[in-house]
PDB file of C-alpha atoms in Angstrom:
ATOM      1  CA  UNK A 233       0.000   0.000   0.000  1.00  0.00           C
ATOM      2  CA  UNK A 234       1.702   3.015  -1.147  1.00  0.00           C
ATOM      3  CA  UNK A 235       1.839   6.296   1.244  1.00  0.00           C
ATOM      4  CA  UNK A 236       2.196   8.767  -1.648  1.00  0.00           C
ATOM      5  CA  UNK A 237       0.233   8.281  -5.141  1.00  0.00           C
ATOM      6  CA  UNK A 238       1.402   9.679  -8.383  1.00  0.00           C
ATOM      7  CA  UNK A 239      -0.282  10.676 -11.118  1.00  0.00           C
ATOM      8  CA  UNK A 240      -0.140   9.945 -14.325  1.00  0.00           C
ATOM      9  CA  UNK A 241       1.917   6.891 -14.937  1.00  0.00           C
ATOM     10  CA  UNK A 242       3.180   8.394 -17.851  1.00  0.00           C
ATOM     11  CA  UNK A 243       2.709  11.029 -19.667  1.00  0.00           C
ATOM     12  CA  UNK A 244       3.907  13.088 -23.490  1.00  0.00           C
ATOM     13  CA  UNK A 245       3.818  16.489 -24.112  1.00  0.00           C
ATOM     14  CA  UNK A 246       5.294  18.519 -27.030  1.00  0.00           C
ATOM     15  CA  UNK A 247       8.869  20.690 -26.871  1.00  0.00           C
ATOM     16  CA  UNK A 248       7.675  24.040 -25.461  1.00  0.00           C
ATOM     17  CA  UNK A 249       4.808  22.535 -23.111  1.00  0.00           C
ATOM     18  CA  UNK A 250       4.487  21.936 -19.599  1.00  0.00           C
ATOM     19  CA  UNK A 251       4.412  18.872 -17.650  1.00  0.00           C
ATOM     20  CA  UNK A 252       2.655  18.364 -14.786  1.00  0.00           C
ATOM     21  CA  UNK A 253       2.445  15.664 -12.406  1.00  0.00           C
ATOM     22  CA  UNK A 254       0.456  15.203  -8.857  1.00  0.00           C
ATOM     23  CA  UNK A 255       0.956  13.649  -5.706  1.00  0.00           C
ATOM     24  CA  UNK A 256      -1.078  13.051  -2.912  1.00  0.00           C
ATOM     25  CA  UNK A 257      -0.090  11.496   0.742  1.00  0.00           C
ATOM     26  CA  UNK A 258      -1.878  10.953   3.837  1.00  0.00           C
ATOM     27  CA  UNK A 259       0.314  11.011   6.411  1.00  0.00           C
ATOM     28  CA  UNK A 260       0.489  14.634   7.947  1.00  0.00           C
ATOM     29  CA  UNK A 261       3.614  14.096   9.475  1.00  0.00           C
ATOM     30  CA  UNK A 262       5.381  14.003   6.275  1.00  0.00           C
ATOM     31  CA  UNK A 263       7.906  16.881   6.609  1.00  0.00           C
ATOM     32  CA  UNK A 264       9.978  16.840   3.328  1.00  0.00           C
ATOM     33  CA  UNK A 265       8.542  16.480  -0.276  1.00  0.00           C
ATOM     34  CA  UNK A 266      11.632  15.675  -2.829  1.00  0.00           C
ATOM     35  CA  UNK A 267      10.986  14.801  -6.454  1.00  0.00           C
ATOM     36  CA  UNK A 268      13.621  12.677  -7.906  1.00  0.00           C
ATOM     37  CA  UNK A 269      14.638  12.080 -12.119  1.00  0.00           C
ATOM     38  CA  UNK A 270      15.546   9.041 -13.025  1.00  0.00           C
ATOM     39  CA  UNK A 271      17.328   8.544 -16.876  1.00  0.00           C
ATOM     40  CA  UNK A 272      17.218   5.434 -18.244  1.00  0.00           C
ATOM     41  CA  UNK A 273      20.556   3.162 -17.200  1.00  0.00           C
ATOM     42  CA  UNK A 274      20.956   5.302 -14.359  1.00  0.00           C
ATOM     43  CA  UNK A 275      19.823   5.660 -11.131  1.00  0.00           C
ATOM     44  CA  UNK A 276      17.602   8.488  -9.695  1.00  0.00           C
ATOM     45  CA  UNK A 277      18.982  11.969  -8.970  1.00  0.00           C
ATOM     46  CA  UNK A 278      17.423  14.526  -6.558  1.00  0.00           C
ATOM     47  CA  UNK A 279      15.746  17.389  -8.581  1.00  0.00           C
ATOM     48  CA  UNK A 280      14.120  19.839  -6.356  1.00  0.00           C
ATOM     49  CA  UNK A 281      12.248  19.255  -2.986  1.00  0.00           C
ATOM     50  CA  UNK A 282      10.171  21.068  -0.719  1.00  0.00           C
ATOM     51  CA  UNK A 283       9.253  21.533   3.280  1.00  0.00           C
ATOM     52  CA  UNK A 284       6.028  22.078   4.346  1.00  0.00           C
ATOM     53  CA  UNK A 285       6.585  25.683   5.209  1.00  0.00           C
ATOM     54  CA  UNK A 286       6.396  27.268   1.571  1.00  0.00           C
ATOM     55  CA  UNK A 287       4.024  26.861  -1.131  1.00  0.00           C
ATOM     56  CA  UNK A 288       6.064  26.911  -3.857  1.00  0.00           C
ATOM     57  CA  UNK A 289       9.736  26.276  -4.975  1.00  0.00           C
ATOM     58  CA  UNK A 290      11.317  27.259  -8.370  1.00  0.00           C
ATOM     59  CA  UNK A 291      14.227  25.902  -9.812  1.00  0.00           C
ATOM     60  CA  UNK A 292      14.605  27.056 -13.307  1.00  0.00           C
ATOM     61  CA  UNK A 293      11.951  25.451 -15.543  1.00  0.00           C
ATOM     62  CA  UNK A 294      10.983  23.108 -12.737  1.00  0.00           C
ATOM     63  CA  UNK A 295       8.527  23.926  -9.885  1.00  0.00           C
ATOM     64  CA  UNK A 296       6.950  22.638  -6.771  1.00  0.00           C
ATOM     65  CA  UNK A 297       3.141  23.876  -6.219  1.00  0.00           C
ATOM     66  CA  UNK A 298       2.523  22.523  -2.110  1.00  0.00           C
ATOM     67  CA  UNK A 299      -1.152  22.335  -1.011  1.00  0.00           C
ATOM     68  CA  UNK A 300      -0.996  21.487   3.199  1.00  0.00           C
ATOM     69  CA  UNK A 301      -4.175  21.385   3.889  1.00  0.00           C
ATOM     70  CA  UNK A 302      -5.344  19.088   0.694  1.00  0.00           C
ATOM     71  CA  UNK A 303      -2.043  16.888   1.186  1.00  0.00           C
ATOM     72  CA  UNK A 304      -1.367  17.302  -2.429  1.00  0.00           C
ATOM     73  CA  UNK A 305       2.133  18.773  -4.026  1.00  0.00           C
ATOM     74  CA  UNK A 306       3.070  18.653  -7.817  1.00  0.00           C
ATOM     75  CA  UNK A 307       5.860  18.955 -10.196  1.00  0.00           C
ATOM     76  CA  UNK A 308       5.264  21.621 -13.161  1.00  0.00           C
ATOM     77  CA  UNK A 309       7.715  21.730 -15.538  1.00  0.00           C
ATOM     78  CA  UNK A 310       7.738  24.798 -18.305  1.00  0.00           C
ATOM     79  CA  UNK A 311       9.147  24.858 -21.373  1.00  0.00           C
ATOM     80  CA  UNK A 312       9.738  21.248 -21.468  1.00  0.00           C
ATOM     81  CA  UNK A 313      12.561  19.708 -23.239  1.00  0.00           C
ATOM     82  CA  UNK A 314      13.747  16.403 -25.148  1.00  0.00           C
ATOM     83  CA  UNK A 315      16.156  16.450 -22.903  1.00  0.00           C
ATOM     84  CA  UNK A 316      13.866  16.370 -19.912  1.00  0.00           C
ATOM     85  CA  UNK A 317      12.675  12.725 -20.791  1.00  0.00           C
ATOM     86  CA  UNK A 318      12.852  10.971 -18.024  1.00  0.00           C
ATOM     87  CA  UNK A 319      10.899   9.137 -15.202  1.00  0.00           C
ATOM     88  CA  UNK A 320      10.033  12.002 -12.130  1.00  0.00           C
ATOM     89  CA  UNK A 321       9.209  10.475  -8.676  1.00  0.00           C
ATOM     90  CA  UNK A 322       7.726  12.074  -5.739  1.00  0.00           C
ATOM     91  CA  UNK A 323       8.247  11.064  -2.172  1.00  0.00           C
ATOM     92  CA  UNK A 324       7.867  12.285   1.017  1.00  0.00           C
ATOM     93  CA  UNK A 325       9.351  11.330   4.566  1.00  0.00           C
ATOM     94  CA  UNK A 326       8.803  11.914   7.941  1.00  0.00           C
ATOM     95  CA  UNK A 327      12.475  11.489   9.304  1.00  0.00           C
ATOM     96  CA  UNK A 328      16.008  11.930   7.952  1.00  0.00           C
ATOM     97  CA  UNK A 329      15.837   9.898   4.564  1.00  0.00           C
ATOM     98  CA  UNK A 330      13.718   7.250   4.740  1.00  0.00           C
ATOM     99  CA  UNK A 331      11.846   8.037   1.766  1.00  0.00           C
ATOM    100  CA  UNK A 332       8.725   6.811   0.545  1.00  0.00           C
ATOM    101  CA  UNK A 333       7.857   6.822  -3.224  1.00  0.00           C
ATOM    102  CA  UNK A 334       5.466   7.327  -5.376  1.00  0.00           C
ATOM    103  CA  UNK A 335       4.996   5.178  -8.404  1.00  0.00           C
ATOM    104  CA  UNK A 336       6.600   6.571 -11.197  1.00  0.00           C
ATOM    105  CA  UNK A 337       5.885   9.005 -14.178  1.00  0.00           C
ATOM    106  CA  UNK A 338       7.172   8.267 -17.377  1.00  0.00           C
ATOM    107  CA  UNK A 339       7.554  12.089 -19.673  1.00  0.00           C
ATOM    108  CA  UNK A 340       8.567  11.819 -23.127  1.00  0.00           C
ATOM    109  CA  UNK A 341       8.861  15.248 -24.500  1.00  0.00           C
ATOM    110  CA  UNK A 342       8.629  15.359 -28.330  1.00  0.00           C
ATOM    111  CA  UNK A 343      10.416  17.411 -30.678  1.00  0.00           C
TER     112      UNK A 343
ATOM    113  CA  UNK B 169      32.259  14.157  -7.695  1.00  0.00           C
ATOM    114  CA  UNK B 170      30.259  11.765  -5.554  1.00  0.00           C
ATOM    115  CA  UNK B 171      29.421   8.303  -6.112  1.00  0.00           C
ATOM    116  CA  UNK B 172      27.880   5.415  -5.313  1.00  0.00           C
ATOM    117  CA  UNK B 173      29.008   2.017  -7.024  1.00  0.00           C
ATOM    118  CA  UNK B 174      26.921  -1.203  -7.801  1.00  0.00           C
ATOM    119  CA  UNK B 175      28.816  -4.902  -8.113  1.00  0.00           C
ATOM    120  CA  UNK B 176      27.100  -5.856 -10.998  1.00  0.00           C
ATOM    121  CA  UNK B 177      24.955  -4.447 -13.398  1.00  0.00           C
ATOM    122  CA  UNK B 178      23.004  -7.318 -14.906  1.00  0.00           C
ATOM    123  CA  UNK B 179      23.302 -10.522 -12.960  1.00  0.00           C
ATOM    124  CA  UNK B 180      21.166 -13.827 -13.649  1.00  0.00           C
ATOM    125  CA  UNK B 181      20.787 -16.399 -11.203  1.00  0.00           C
ATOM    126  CA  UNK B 182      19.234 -19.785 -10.497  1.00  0.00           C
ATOM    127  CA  UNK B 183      16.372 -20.649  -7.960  1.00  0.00           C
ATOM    128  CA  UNK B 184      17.524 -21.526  -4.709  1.00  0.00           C
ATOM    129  CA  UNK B 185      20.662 -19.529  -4.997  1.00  0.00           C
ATOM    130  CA  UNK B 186      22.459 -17.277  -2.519  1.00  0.00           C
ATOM    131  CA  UNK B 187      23.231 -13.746  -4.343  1.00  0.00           C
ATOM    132  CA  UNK B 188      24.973 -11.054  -2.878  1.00  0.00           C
ATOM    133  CA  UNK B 189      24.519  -7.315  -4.075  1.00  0.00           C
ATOM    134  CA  UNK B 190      27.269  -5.237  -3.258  1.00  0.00           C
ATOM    135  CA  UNK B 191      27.039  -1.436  -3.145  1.00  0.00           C
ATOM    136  CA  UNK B 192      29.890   0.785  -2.304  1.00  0.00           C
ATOM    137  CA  UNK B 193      30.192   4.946  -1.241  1.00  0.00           C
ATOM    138  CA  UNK B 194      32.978   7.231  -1.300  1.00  0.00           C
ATOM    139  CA  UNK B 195      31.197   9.991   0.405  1.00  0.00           C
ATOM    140  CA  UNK B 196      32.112   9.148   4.027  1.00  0.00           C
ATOM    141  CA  UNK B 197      28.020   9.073   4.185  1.00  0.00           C
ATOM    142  CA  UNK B 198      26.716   7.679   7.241  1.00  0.00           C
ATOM    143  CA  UNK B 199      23.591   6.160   5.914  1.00  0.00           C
ATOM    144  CA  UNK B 200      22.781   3.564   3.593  1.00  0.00           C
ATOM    145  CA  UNK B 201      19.726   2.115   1.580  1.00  0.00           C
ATOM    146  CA  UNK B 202      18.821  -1.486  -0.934  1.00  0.00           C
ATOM    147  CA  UNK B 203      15.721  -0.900  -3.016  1.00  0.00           C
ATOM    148  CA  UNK B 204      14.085  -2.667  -5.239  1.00  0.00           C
ATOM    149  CA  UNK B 205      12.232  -0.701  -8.148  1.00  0.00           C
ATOM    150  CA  UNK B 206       9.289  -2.991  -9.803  1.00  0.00           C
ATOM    151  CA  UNK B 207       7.466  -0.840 -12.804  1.00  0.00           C
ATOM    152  CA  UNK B 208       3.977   0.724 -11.079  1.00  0.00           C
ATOM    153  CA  UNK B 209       5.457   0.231  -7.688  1.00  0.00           C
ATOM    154  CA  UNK B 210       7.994   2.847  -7.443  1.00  0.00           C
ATOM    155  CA  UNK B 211      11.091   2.020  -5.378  1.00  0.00           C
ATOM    156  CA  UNK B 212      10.382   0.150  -2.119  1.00  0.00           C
ATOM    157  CA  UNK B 213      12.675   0.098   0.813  1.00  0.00           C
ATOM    158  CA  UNK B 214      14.147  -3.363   1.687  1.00  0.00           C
ATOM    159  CA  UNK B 215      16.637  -2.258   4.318  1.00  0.00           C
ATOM    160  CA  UNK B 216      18.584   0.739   5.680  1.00  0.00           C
ATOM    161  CA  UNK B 217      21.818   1.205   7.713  1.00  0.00           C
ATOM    162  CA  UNK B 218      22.449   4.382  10.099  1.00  0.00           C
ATOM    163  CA  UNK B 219      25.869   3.033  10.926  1.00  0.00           C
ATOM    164  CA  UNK B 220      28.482   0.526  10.602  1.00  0.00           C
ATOM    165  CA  UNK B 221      26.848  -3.021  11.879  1.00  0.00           C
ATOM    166  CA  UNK B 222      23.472  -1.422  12.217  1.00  0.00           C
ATOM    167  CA  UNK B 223      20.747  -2.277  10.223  1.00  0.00           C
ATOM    168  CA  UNK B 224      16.695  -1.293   9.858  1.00  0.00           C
ATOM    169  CA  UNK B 225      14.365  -3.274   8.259  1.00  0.00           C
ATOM    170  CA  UNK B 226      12.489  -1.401   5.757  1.00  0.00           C
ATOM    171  CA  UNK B 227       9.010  -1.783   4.216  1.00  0.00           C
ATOM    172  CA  UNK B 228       9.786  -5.488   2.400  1.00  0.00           C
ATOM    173  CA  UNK B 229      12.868  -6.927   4.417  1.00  0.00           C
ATOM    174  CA  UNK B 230      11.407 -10.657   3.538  1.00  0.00           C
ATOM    175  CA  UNK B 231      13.691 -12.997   1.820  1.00  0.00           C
ATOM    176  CA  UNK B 232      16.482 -10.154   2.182  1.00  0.00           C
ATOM    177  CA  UNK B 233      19.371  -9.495   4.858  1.00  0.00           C
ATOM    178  CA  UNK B 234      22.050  -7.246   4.706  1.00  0.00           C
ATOM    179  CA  UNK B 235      25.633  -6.653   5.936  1.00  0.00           C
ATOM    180  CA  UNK B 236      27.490  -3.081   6.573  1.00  0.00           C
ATOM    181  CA  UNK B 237      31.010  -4.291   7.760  1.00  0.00           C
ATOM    182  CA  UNK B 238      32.584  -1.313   6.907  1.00  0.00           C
ATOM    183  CA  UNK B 239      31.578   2.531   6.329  1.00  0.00           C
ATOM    184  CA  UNK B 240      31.399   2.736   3.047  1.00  0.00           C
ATOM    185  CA  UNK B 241      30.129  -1.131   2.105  1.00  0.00           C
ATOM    186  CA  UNK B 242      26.728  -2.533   2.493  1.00  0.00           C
ATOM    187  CA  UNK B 243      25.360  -5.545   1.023  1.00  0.00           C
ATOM    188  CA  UNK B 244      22.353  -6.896   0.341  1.00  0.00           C
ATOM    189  CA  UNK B 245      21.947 -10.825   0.496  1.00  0.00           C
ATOM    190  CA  UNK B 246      19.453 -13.118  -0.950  1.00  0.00           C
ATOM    191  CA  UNK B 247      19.574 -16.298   1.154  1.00  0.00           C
ATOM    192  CA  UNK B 248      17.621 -18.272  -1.455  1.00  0.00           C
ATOM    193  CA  UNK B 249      16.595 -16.402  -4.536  1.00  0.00           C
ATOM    194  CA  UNK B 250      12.995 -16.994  -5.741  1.00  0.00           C
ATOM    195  CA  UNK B 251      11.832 -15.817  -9.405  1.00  0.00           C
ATOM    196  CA  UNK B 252       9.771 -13.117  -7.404  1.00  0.00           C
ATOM    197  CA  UNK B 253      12.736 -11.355  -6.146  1.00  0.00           C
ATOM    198  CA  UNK B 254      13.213 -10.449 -10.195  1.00  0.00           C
ATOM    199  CA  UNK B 255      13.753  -6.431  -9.986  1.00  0.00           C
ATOM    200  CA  UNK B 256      16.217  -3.406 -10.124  1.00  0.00           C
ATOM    201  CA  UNK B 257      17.884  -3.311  -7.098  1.00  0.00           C
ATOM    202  CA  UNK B 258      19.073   0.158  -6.271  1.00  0.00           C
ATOM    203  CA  UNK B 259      21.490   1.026  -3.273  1.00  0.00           C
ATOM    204  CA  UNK B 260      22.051   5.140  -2.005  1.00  0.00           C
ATOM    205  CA  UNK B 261      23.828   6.644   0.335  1.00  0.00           C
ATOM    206  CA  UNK B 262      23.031  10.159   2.541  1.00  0.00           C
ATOM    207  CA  UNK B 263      24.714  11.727   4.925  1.00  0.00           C
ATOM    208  CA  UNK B 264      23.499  12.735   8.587  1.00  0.00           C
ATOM    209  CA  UNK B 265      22.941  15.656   9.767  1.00  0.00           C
ATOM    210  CA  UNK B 266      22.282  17.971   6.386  1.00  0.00           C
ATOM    211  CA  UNK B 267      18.943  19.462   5.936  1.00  0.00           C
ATOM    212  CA  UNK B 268      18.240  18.300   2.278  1.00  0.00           C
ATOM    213  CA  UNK B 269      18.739  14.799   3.001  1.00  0.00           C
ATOM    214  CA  UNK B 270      19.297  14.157  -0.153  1.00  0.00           C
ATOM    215  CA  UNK B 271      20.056  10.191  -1.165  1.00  0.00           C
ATOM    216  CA  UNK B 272      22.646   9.755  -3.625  1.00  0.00           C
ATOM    217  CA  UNK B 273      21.814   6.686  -5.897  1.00  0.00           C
ATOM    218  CA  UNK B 274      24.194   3.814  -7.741  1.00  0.00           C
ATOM    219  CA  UNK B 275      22.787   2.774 -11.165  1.00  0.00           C
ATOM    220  CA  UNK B 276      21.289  -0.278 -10.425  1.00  0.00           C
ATOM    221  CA  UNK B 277      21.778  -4.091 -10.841  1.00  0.00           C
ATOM    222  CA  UNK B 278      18.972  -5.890 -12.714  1.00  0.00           C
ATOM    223  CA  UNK B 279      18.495  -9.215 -11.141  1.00  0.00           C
ATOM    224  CA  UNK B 280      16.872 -11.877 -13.008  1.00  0.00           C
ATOM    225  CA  UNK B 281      16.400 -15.020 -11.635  1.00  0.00           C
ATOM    226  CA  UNK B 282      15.608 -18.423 -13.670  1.00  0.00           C
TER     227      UNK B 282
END
């Protein structure tokens, strides 16, 4: 039974577009939200991540959007890329890194 | 640069086998992690280690064990290997302490087993 569900499981958008994917958890005492990329062949890499005391973090073209009281947080990334292909995971923990995931979107950006 | 090395990155074994997945840090990080990443599932957390001969059991520790010896070693051991223990097996690293806690990842051994 996962703790944090992702949505979509995958998802393609055109060069130029945003991609947006949503998580939702339960447990309140969640206290870090990181979202992770994973290339294939390789293993996943931290991207951005967020704490439950901002709304919003920007990092370039990516973005967390952080809703506390709904238990939801997303990733929105603009201008998307070829080169941002990749699977994104969410996850969320309560204490220092133990992490638990989300399932897994797959974003194929096309030229 | 930091890194985190895996043994193997394809390995195929038998049923009934003992396999041993070795993961290896040069990061002088404290903690360590085995997952196992099934598509639709995510990545799951077998076991964790918060120092040198300690170990956590994480949310699927059945059919696994695991050894940290040494710092920057840990190892994740399949007693007997059953066909359903057929995944990615990722191992990370992160250190104590820093408020990101970020988990630096190896690439992965895909275990099939027969």
């Amino acid at each position: 039974q996962q703790q944090v569900k992702q949505s979509p499981q995958s998802l393609i958008v055109q060069k130029g577009g945003i991609s947006i994917i949503n998580c939702a958890y339960e447990n309140t005492a969640f206290d870090y939200f990181p979202w992770y990329q994973q290339f294939p062949g390789k293993g996943p890499a931290l991207l951005i991540a967020i704490r439950p005391d901002v709304s919003e973090k920007k990092e370039g073209r990516f973005t967390i959007s952080f809703n506390k009281s709904a238990k939801q947080f997303s990733l929105h990334i603009m201008d998307s890329q070829p080169g941002d292909s990749a699977t994104y995971f969410c996850a969320a923990s309560t204490s220092w890194g133990k992490l638990q995931f989300g399932a897994g979107t797959q974003v194929v950006v096309t030229p | 640069d930091v890194k985190v090395t895996q043994s193997s990155r394809y390995l195929v074994k038998r049923t009934g086998e003992k396999v041993f997945l070795e993961c290896v840090q040069d990061m002088d990080h404290e903690n360590m992690f085995w997952y196992r990443q099934d598509p639709g599932l995510g990545l799951r957390l077998i076991y964790f280690s918060y120092d040198v001969k300690m170990k956590e059991k994480g949310d699927i520790p059945e059919g696994y064990s695991v050894s940290r010896e040494k710092k920057e070693r840990f190892s994740l051991i399949l007693e007997s290997a059953s066909t359903n223990q057929t995944s990615m097996y990722l191992c990370a690293s992160s250190s104590t302490g820093t408020r990101t806690d970020e988990q630096f990842f190896g690439p992965g051994t895909r275990l099939t087993v027969l």
